[in-house]
Tab-separated table of C-alpha atoms in Angstrom:
chain	number	residue	atom	x	y	z
A	1	UNK	CA	71.032	-33.850	-8.245
A	2	UNK	CA	71.859	-31.231	-5.406
A	3	UNK	CA	70.376	-28.573	-7.399
A	4	UNK	CA	66.659	-30.939	-7.355
A	5	UNK	CA	66.973	-31.297	-4.026
A	6	UNK	CA	67.531	-27.482	-2.786
A	7	UNK	CA	63.991	-26.894	-5.555
A	8	UNK	CA	61.862	-29.307	-3.864
A	9	UNK	CA	62.969	-28.303	-0.060
A	10	UNK	CA	61.578	-24.839	-0.777
A	11	UNK	CA	58.394	-25.945	-3.258
A	12	UNK	CA	57.734	-27.164	0.027
A	13	UNK	CA	58.157	-24.119	2.065
A	14	UNK	CA	56.383	-22.007	-0.208
A	15	UNK	CA	52.426	-23.543	0.148
A	16	UNK	CA	51.115	-20.603	2.513
A	17	UNK	CA	47.825	-22.634	2.961
A	18	UNK	CA	49.669	-25.326	5.716
A	19	UNK	CA	48.656	-25.205	9.749
A	20	UNK	CA	46.480	-22.279	8.912
A	21	UNK	CA	44.423	-21.445	12.349
A	22	UNK	CA	41.221	-18.994	12.350
A	23	UNK	CA	41.431	-15.916	14.078
A	24	UNK	CA	38.483	-16.399	16.234
A	25	UNK	CA	37.390	-19.706	16.646
A	26	UNK	CA	33.561	-18.748	17.264
A	27	UNK	CA	30.779	-18.687	14.911
A	28	UNK	CA	29.092	-15.555	13.294
A	29	UNK	CA	26.029	-15.728	12.796
A	30	UNK	CA	23.727	-12.863	11.171
A	31	UNK	CA	19.859	-12.817	10.464
A	32	UNK	CA	18.175	-9.911	8.904
A	33	UNK	CA	14.449	-9.849	9.074
A	34	UNK	CA	12.983	-7.536	7.109
A	35	UNK	CA	8.955	-8.002	7.046
A	36	UNK	CA	6.443	-5.691	5.223
A	37	UNK	CA	4.069	-3.801	5.936
A	38	UNK	CA	5.903	-3.250	9.395
A	39	UNK	CA	9.242	-1.114	9.648
A	40	UNK	CA	11.530	-2.882	12.118
A	41	UNK	CA	14.275	-4.686	10.756
A	42	UNK	CA	16.339	-6.635	13.609
A	43	UNK	CA	19.633	-8.037	13.098
A	44	UNK	CA	21.283	-10.296	15.749
A	45	UNK	CA	24.764	-10.814	16.269
A	46	UNK	CA	26.127	-14.294	17.814
A	47	UNK	CA	29.377	-14.645	19.359
A	48	UNK	CA	30.573	-17.220	21.862
A	49	UNK	CA	31.991	-14.910	24.248
A	50	UNK	CA	28.535	-12.537	23.809
A	51	UNK	CA	25.149	-11.534	22.267
A	52	UNK	CA	24.435	-8.014	20.800
A	53	UNK	CA	20.603	-7.514	19.437
A	54	UNK	CA	20.499	-4.066	17.158
A	55	UNK	CA	16.564	-3.070	16.634
A	56	UNK	CA	15.900	-0.283	14.511
A	57	UNK	CA	12.425	1.605	14.444
A	58	UNK	CA	11.391	3.909	11.786
A	59	UNK	CA	8.074	4.998	11.901
A	60	UNK	CA	6.512	6.306	8.171
A	61	UNK	CA	3.656	8.127	8.416
A	62	UNK	CA	0.962	7.955	5.899
A	63	UNK	CA	0.292	11.101	3.139
A	64	UNK	CA	-2.862	13.110	4.480
A	65	UNK	CA	-4.905	14.634	2.413
A	66	UNK	CA	-6.983	17.363	3.559
A	67	UNK	CA	-10.405	18.700	1.994
A	68	UNK	CA	-11.653	22.614	3.136
A	69	UNK	CA	-15.627	22.426	3.466
A	70	UNK	CA	-17.125	25.970	2.945
A	71	UNK	CA	-19.636	26.685	5.594
A	72	UNK	CA	-23.254	27.514	3.728
A	73	UNK	CA	-24.785	30.668	4.280
A	74	UNK	CA	-27.819	29.239	3.901
A	75	UNK	CA	-30.797	29.297	6.816
A	76	UNK	CA	-32.888	26.126	5.327
A	77	UNK	CA	-30.817	24.900	2.462
A	78	UNK	CA	-28.249	22.347	2.985
A	79	UNK	CA	-25.558	21.303	0.604
A	80	UNK	CA	-26.841	19.567	-2.530
A	81	UNK	CA	-23.359	17.410	-3.175
A	82	UNK	CA	-23.398	14.001	-1.983
A	83	UNK	CA	-21.443	13.383	0.632
A	84	UNK	CA	-21.418	9.529	-0.299
A	85	UNK	CA	-18.881	10.060	-2.447
A	86	UNK	CA	-15.097	8.685	-2.123
A	87	UNK	CA	-12.593	10.105	-4.792
A	88	UNK	CA	-11.534	8.230	-7.646
A	89	UNK	CA	-11.791	4.416	-8.747
A	90	UNK	CA	-13.748	4.209	-5.717
A	91	UNK	CA	-16.270	1.879	-5.134
A	92	UNK	CA	-15.389	1.190	-8.794
A	93	UNK	CA	-12.890	2.164	-11.529
A	94	UNK	CA	-16.021	2.922	-14.087
A	95	UNK	CA	-18.090	4.699	-11.423
A	96	UNK	CA	-16.649	7.123	-8.927
A	97	UNK	CA	-17.502	10.959	-8.182
A	98	UNK	CA	-14.938	13.701	-6.597
A	99	UNK	CA	-14.929	14.179	-2.543
A	100	UNK	CA	-16.618	17.229	-1.477
A	101	UNK	CA	-13.825	19.961	-0.534
A	102	UNK	CA	-11.118	18.905	-2.873
A	103	UNK	CA	-12.657	20.811	-5.176
A	104	UNK	CA	-13.821	24.513	-4.597
A	105	UNK	CA	-17.762	24.855	-3.875
A	106	UNK	CA	-18.871	28.439	-2.802
A	107	UNK	CA	-22.163	29.357	-1.696
A	108	UNK	CA	-24.124	32.175	-1.600
A	109	UNK	CA	-27.162	34.056	0.151
A	110	UNK	CA	-28.731	36.616	-2.148
A	111	UNK	CA	-29.398	39.172	-0.285
A	112	UNK	CA	-27.423	38.544	2.154
A	113	UNK	CA	-29.002	40.032	4.582
A	114	UNK	CA	-32.486	38.315	5.921
A	115	UNK	CA	-35.396	38.947	3.960
A	116	UNK	CA	-38.618	37.439	3.208
A	117	UNK	CA	-37.099	36.308	-0.293
A	118	UNK	CA	-33.304	34.824	-0.209
A	119	UNK	CA	-32.002	32.856	-2.542
A	120	UNK	CA	-29.443	30.522	-1.771
A	121	UNK	CA	-26.598	29.564	-4.735
A	122	UNK	CA	-23.947	27.082	-5.132
A	123	UNK	CA	-21.415	27.197	-7.620
A	124	UNK	CA	-18.492	24.928	-8.788
A	125	UNK	CA	-16.452	23.711	-11.768
A	126	UNK	CA	-15.980	19.607	-11.498
A	127	UNK	CA	-12.349	18.339	-11.522
A	128	UNK	CA	-10.645	17.768	-14.675
A	129	UNK	CA	-11.945	14.152	-15.694
A	130	UNK	CA	-15.541	14.268	-14.148
A	131	UNK	CA	-18.529	16.078	-15.068
A	132	UNK	CA	-21.772	17.687	-13.492
A	133	UNK	CA	-25.004	15.209	-12.569
A	134	UNK	CA	-27.780	15.868	-10.895
A	135	UNK	CA	-30.178	13.314	-9.342
A	136	UNK	CA	-33.961	14.616	-10.426
A	137	UNK	CA	-37.199	12.857	-10.183
A	138	UNK	CA	-36.355	11.388	-14.049
A	139	UNK	CA	-33.262	10.186	-12.917
A	140	UNK	CA	-29.135	11.189	-13.149
A	141	UNK	CA	-29.082	13.682	-15.734
A	142	UNK	CA	-25.692	15.378	-17.027
A	143	UNK	CA	-25.798	19.346	-16.239
A	144	UNK	CA	-25.502	21.398	-19.317
A	145	UNK	CA	-22.541	21.469	-21.739
A	146	UNK	CA	-22.288	17.659	-20.465
A	147	UNK	CA	-21.497	18.494	-17.064
A	148	UNK	CA	-18.509	20.380	-17.852
A	149	UNK	CA	-17.507	24.300	-17.413
A	150	UNK	CA	-18.570	26.456	-14.453
A	151	UNK	CA	-22.601	24.729	-12.762
A	152	UNK	CA	-24.644	26.795	-10.854
A	153	UNK	CA	-27.786	26.068	-8.888
A	154	UNK	CA	-30.456	27.579	-6.982
A	155	UNK	CA	-32.345	27.317	-3.560
A	156	UNK	CA	-34.866	29.231	-2.251
A	157	UNK	CA	-33.893	30.296	1.088
A	158	UNK	CA	-36.975	31.862	1.960
A	159	UNK	CA	-39.655	33.435	0.010
A	160	UNK	CA	-43.006	32.535	-1.859
A	161	UNK	CA	-41.383	31.961	-5.117
A	162	UNK	CA	-40.696	27.909	-4.634
A	163	UNK	CA	-40.688	25.654	-2.534
A	164	UNK	CA	-38.049	26.593	0.247
A	165	UNK	CA	-35.278	23.927	0.653
A	166	UNK	CA	-35.114	22.605	-2.613
A	167	UNK	CA	-32.635	22.752	-5.225
A	168	UNK	CA	-33.827	23.863	-8.874
A	169	UNK	CA	-31.541	23.580	-11.711
A	170	UNK	CA	-32.233	24.672	-15.395
A	171	UNK	CA	-31.718	22.607	-18.208
A	172	UNK	CA	-31.016	24.366	-21.384
A	173	UNK	CA	-31.599	20.963	-23.539
A	174	UNK	CA	-34.684	20.362	-21.914
A	175	UNK	CA	-36.067	24.173	-21.800
A	176	UNK	CA	-37.081	23.351	-18.181
A	177	UNK	CA	-36.075	23.724	-14.596
A	178	UNK	CA	-35.739	20.281	-13.277
A	179	UNK	CA	-35.870	20.280	-8.916
A	180	UNK	CA	-33.066	17.653	-7.695
A	181	UNK	CA	-31.906	16.696	-4.892
A	182	UNK	CA	-28.029	15.722	-5.026
A	183	UNK	CA	-25.336	16.396	-7.428
A	184	UNK	CA	-21.563	15.072	-8.203
A	185	UNK	CA	-19.057	14.937	-9.919
A	186	UNK	CA	-19.333	11.724	-11.960
A	187	UNK	CA	-16.135	10.367	-14.074
A	188	UNK	CA	-16.632	10.499	-17.199
């Protein structure tokens, strides 16, 4: 019987959860707020003894696209490239055109010196996935070879050969040159 009493007394003494007091009687509340698209994340810790608020702000700049537009060395002829093009998918996924300056467009004046019969020439290749389309009096037409490859058109900057300031392109498929007012690299 003595052995049973010793065993019960030892068992009662080994329970570790009796009379446990908390180390810190205060309350700890953590609030984390994350909201998009802002980048401020406040973290607040509350304790009855002190209050600490930490605010971290990270600023991320949006990526930028640099476009370079080559100046036109011509006097009367202006760039025929459509200035309203907004890039891939805009205004819609099925009807968009490449932004001028996002691909090389070269202008050249022949002869370079001022003469009575100067001609301005535009030369470029549309970016992949697009083709050159010209806005003519009969509507929008694809350039030669489906608008792919290198495109070149001319405009009389001075002289009597054609109307100065009007861009002209020779269409192989039609066997004729057409005046055009705009060109764009349109999605295919």
